[in-house]
PDB file of C-alpha atoms in Angstrom:
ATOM      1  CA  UNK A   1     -43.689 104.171 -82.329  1.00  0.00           C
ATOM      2  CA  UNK A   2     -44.200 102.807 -79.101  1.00  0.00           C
ATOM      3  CA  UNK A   3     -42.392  99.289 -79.787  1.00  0.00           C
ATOM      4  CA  UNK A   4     -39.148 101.500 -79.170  1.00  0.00           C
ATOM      5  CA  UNK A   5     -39.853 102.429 -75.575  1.00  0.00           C
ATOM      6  CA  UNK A   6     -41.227  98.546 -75.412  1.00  0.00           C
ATOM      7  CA  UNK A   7     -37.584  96.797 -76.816  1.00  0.00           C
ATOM      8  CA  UNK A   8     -38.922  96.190 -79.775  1.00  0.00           C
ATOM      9  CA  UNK A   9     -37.431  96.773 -83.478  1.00  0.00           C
ATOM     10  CA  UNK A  10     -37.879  99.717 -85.138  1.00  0.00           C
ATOM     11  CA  UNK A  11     -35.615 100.133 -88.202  1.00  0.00           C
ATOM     12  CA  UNK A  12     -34.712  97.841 -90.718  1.00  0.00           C
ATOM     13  CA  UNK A  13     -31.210  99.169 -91.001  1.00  0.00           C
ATOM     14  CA  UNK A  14     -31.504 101.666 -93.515  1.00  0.00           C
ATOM     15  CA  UNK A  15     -29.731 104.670 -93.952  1.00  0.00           C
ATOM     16  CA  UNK A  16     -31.127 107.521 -93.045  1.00  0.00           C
ATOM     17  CA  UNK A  17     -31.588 111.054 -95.332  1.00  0.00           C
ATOM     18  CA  UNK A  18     -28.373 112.734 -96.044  1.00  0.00           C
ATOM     19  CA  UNK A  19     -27.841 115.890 -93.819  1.00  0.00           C
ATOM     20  CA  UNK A  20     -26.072 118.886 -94.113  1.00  0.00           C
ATOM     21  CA  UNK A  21     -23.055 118.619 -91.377  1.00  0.00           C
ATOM     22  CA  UNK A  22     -22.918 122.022 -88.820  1.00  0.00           C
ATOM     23  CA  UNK A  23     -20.858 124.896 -90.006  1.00  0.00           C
ATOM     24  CA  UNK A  24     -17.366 124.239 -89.417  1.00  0.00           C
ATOM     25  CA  UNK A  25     -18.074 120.704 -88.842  1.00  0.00           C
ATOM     26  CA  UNK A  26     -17.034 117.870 -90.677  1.00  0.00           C
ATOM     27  CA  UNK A  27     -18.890 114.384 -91.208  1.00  0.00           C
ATOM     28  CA  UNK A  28     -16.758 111.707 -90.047  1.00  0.00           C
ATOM     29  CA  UNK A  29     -14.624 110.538 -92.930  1.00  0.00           C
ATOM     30  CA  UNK A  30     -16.265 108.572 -95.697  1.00  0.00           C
ATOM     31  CA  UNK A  31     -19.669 109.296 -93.983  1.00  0.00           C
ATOM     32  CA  UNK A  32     -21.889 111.903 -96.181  1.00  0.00           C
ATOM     33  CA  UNK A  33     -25.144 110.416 -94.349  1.00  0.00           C
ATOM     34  CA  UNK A  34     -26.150 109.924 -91.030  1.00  0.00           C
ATOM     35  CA  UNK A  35     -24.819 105.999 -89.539  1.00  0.00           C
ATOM     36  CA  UNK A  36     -27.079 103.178 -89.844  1.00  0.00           C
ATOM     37  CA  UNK A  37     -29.124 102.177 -87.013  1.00  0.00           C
ATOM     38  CA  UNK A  38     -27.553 100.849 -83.970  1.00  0.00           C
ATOM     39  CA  UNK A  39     -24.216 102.404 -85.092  1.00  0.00           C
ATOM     40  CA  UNK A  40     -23.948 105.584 -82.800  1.00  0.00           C
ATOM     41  CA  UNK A  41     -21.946 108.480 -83.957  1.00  0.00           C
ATOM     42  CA  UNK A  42     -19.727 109.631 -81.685  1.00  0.00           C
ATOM     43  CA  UNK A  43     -20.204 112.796 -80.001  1.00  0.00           C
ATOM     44  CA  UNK A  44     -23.558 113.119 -81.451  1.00  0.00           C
ATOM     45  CA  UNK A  45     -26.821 114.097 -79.332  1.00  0.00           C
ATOM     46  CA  UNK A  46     -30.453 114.679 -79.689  1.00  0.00           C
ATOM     47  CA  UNK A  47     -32.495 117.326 -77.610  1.00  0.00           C
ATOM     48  CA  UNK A  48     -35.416 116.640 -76.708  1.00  0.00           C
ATOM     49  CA  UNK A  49     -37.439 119.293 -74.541  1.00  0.00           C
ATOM     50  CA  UNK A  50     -40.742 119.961 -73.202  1.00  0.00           C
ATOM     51  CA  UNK A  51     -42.760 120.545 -69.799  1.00  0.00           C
ATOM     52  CA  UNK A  52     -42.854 117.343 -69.084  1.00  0.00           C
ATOM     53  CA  UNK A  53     -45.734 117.632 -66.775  1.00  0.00           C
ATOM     54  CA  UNK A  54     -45.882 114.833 -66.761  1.00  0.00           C
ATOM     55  CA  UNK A  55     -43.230 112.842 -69.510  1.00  0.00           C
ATOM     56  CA  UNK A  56     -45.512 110.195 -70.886  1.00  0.00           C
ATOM     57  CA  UNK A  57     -44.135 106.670 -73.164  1.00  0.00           C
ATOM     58  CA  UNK A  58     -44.780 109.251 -76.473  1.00  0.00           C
ATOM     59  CA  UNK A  59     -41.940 110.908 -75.582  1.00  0.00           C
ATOM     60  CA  UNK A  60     -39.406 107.870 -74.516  1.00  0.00           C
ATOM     61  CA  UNK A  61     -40.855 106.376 -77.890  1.00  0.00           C
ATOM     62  CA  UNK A  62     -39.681 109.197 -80.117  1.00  0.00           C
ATOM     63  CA  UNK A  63     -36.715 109.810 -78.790  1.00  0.00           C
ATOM     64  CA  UNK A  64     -35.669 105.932 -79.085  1.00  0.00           C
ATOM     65  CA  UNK A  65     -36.458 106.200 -82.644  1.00  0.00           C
ATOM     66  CA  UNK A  66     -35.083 109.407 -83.902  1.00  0.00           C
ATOM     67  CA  UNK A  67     -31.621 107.714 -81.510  1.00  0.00           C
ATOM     68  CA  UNK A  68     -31.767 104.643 -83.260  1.00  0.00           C
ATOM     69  CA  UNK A  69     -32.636 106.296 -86.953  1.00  0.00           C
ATOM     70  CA  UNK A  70     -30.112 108.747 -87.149  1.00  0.00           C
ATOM     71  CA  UNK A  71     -27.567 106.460 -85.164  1.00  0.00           C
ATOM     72  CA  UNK A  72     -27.560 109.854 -81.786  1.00  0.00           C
ATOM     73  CA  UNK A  73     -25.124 108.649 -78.916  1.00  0.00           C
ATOM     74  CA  UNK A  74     -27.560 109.551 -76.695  1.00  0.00           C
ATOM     75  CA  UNK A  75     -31.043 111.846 -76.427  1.00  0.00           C
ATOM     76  CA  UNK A  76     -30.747 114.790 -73.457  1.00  0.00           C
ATOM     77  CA  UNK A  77     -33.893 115.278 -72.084  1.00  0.00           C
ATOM     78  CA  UNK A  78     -34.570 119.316 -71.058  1.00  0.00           C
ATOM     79  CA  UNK A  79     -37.540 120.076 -69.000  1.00  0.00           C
ATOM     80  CA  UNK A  80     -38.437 123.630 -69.979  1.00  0.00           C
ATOM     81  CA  UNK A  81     -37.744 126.211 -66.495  1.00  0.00           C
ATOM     82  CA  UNK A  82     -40.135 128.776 -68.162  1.00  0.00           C
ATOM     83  CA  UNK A  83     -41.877 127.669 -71.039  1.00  0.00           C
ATOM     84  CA  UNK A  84     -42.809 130.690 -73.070  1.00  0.00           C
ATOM     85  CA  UNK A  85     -45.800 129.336 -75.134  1.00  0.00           C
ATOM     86  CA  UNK A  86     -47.160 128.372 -71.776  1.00  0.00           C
ATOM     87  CA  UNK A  87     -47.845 131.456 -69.454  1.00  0.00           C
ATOM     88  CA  UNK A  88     -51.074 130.752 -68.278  1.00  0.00           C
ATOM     89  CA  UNK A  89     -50.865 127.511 -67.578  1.00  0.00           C
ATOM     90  CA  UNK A  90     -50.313 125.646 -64.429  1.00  0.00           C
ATOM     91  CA  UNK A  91     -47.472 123.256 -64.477  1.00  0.00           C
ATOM     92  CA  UNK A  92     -45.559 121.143 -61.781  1.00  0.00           C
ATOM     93  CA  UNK A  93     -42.716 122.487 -59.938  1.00  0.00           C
ATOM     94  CA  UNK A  94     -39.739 122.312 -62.149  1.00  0.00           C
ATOM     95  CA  UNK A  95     -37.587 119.734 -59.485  1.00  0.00           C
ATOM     96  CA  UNK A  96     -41.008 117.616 -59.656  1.00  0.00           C
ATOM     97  CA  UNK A  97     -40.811 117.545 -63.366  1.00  0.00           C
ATOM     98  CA  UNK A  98     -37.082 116.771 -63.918  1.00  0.00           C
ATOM     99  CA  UNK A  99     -37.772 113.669 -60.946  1.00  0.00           C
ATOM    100  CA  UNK A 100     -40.263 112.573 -63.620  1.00  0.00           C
ATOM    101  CA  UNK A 101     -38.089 112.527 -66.328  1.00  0.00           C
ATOM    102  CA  UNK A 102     -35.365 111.014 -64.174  1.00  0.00           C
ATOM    103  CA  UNK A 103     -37.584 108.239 -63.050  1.00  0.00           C
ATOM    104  CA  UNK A 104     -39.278 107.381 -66.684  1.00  0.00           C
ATOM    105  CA  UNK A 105     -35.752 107.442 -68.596  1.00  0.00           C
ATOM    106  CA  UNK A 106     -34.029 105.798 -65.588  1.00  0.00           C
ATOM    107  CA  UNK A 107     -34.233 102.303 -67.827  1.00  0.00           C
ATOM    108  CA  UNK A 108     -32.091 103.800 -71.537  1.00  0.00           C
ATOM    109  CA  UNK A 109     -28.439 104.278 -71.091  1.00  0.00           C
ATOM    110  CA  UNK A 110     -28.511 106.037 -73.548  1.00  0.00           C
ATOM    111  CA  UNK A 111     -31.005 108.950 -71.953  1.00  0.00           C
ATOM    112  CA  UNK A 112     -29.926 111.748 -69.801  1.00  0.00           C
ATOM    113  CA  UNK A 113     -31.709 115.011 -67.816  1.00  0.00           C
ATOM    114  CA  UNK A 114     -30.492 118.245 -68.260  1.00  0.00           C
ATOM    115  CA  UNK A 115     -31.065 120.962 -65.802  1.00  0.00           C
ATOM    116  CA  UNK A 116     -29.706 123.613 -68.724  1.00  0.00           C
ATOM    117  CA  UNK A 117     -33.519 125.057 -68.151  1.00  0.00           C
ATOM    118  CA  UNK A 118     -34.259 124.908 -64.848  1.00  0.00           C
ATOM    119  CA  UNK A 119     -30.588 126.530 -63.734  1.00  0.00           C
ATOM    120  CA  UNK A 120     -31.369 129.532 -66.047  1.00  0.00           C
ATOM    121  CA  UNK A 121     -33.121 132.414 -64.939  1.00  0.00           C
ATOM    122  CA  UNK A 122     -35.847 133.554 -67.314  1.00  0.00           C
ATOM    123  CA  UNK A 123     -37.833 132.140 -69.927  1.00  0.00           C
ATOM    124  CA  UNK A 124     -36.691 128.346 -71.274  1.00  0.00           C
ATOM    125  CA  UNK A 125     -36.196 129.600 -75.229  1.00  0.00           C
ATOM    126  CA  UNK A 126     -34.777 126.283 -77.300  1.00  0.00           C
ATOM    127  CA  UNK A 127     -32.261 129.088 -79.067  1.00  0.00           C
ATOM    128  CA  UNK A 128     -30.463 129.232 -75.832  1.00  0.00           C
ATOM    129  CA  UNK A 129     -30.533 126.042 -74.796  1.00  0.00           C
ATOM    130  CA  UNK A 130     -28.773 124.777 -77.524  1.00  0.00           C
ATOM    131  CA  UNK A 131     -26.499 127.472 -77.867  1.00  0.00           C
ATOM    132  CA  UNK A 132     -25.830 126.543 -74.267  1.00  0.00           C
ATOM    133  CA  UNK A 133     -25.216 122.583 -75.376  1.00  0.00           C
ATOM    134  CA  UNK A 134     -23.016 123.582 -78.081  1.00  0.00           C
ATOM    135  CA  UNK A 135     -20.376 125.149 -75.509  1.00  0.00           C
ATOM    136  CA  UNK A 136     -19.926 121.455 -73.518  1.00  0.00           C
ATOM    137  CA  UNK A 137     -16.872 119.670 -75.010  1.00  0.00           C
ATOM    138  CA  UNK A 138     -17.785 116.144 -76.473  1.00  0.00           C
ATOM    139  CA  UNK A 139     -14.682 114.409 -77.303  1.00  0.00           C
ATOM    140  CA  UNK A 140     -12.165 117.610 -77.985  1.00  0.00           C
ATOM    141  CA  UNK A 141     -14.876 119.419 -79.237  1.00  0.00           C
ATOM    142  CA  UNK A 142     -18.693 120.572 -79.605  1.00  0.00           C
ATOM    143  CA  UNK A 143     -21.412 117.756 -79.857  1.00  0.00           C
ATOM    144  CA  UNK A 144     -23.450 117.627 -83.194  1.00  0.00           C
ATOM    145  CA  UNK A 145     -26.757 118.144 -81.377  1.00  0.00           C
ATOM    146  CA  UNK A 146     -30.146 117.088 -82.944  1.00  0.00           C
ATOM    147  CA  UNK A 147     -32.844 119.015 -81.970  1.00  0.00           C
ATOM    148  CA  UNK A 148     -36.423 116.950 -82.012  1.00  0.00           C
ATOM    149  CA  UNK A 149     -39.522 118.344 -82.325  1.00  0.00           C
ATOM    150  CA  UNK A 150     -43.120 116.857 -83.433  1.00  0.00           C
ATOM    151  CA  UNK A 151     -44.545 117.953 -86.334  1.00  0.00           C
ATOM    152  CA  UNK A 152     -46.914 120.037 -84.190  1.00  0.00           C
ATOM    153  CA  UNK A 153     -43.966 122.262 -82.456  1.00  0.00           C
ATOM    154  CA  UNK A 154     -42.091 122.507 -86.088  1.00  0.00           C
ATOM    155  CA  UNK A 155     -45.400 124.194 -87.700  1.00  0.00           C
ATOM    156  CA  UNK A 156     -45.396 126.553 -84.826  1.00  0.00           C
ATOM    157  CA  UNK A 157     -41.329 127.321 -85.082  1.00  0.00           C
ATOM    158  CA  UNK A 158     -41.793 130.569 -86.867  1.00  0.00           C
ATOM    159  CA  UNK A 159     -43.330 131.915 -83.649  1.00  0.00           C
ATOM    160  CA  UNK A 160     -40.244 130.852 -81.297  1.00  0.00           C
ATOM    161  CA  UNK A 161     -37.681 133.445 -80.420  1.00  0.00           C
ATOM    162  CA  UNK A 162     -34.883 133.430 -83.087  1.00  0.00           C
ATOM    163  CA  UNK A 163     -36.088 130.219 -84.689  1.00  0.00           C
ATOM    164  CA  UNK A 164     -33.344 130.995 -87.694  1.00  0.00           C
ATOM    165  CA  UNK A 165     -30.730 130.800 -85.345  1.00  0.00           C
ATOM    166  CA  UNK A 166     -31.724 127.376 -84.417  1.00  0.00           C
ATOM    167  CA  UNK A 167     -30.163 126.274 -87.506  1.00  0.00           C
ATOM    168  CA  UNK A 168     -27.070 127.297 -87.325  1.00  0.00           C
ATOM    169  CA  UNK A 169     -26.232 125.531 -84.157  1.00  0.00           C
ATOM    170  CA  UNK A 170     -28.494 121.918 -84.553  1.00  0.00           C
ATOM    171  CA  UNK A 171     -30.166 119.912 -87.360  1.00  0.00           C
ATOM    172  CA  UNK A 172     -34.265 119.435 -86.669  1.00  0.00           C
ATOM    173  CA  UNK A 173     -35.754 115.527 -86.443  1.00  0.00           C
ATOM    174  CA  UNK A 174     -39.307 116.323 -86.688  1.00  0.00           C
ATOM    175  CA  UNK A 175     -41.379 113.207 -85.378  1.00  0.00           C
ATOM    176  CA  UNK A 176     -44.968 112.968 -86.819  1.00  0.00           C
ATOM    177  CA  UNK A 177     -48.005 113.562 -84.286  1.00  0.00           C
ATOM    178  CA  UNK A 178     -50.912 112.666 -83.974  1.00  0.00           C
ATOM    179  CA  UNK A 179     -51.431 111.932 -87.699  1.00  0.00           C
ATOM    180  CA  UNK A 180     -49.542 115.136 -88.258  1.00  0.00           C
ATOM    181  CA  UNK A 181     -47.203 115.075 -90.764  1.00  0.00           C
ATOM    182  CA  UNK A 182     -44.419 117.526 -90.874  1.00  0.00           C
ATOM    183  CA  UNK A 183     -44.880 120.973 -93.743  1.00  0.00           C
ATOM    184  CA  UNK A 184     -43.537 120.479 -97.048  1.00  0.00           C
ATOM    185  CA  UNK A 185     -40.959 121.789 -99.101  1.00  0.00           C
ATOM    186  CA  UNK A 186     -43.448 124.990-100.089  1.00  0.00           C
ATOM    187  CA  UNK A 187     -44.030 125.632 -96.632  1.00  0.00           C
ATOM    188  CA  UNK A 188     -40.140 125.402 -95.927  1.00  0.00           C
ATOM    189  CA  UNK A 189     -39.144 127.769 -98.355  1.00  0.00           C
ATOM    190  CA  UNK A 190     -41.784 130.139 -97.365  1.00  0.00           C
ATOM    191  CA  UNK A 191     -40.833 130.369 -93.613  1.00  0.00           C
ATOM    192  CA  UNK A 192     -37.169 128.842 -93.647  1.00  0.00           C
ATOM    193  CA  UNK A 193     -35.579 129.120 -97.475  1.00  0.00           C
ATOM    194  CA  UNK A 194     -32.646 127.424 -97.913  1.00  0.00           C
ATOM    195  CA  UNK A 195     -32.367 124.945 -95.055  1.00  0.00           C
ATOM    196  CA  UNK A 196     -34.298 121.776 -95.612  1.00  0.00           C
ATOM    197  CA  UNK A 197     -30.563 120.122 -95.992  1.00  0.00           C
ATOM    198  CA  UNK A 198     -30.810 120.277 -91.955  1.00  0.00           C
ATOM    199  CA  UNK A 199     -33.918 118.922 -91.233  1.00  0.00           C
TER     200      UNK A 199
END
């Protein structure tokens, strides 16, 4: 994964899964899958968030790839202003942490920060967040946001604060970790039935 972050290839131009489009969405005409890659969809945009204390090449590396395999516009980067699954832990000041990720992305046009966390009082729940993305006009309308988790994060999503929710407002690109690989279908249906179309 980390030629991505490097320059390097990653795809070999295949398409990509077909994916359910988001309710009361449309794919663009003639397009039931997502575009090969290096052919950005407009007004599409992966999420990517985290502490980010610090943002290491992992997570410019995954994000290149999940951009360049389902053909995103662009990846949003969202350092978590609370993290919930965190309370105990020391982290960085949140300013600190989005410099960080400004610094490290500064180098992909195609990356941007959000402060959609750290402007929000309370904890940083990914629900919200992408409830809150949905609301920005992208082109005349709402972006078709990709939310990307590792396989890690995914296994935990039953835990996360109105994790069916999630699906109504974002696909899931679930990036392998650490020789994790993402649950099956069994595990799907037992936590989330009916929605592997948007993963």
């Amino acid at each position: 994964m980390g030629a991505a972050a490097l320059g390097g290839p990653l795809t070999t131009g295949e398409r990509s899964p077909a994916v359910a489009p988001l309710p009361g969405r449309q794919a663009p005409t003639g397009q039931a899958r997502a575009a090969p890659a290096h052919e950005p969809v407009p007004g599409s945009v992966g999420v990517l968030g985290g502490t980010f204390d610090p943002i290491h090449i992992g997570h410019l590396a995954a994000a290149e790839e999940v951009r360049e395999v389902l053909g995103l516009e662009r990846i949003l980067f969202v350092p978590a202003g609370i993290p919930p699954h965190k309370p105990d832990r020391l982290i960085s000041a949140p300013g600190h942490r989005l410099a960080m990720v400004e610094l490290a992305i500064a180098g992909n046009a195609a990356f941007e920060a959000s402060r959609v966390e750290l402007d929000r009082m309370g904890p940083s729940y990914t629900v919200d967040t992408v409830e809150a993305l949905a609301r920005i006009p992208s082109g005349g309308r709402g972006p078709d946001l990709t939310v990307i988790l590792s396989a890690e994060s995914f296994r935990g999503l039953p835990s996360w604060h109105e994790p069916g929710r999630l699906f109504g407002l974002a696909r899931l690109a679930i990036v392998p970790r650490g020789g994790l690989a993402p649950p099956g279908k069994g595990w799907l249906e037992e936590h989330f039935p009916g929605i592997e179309a948007r993963i």
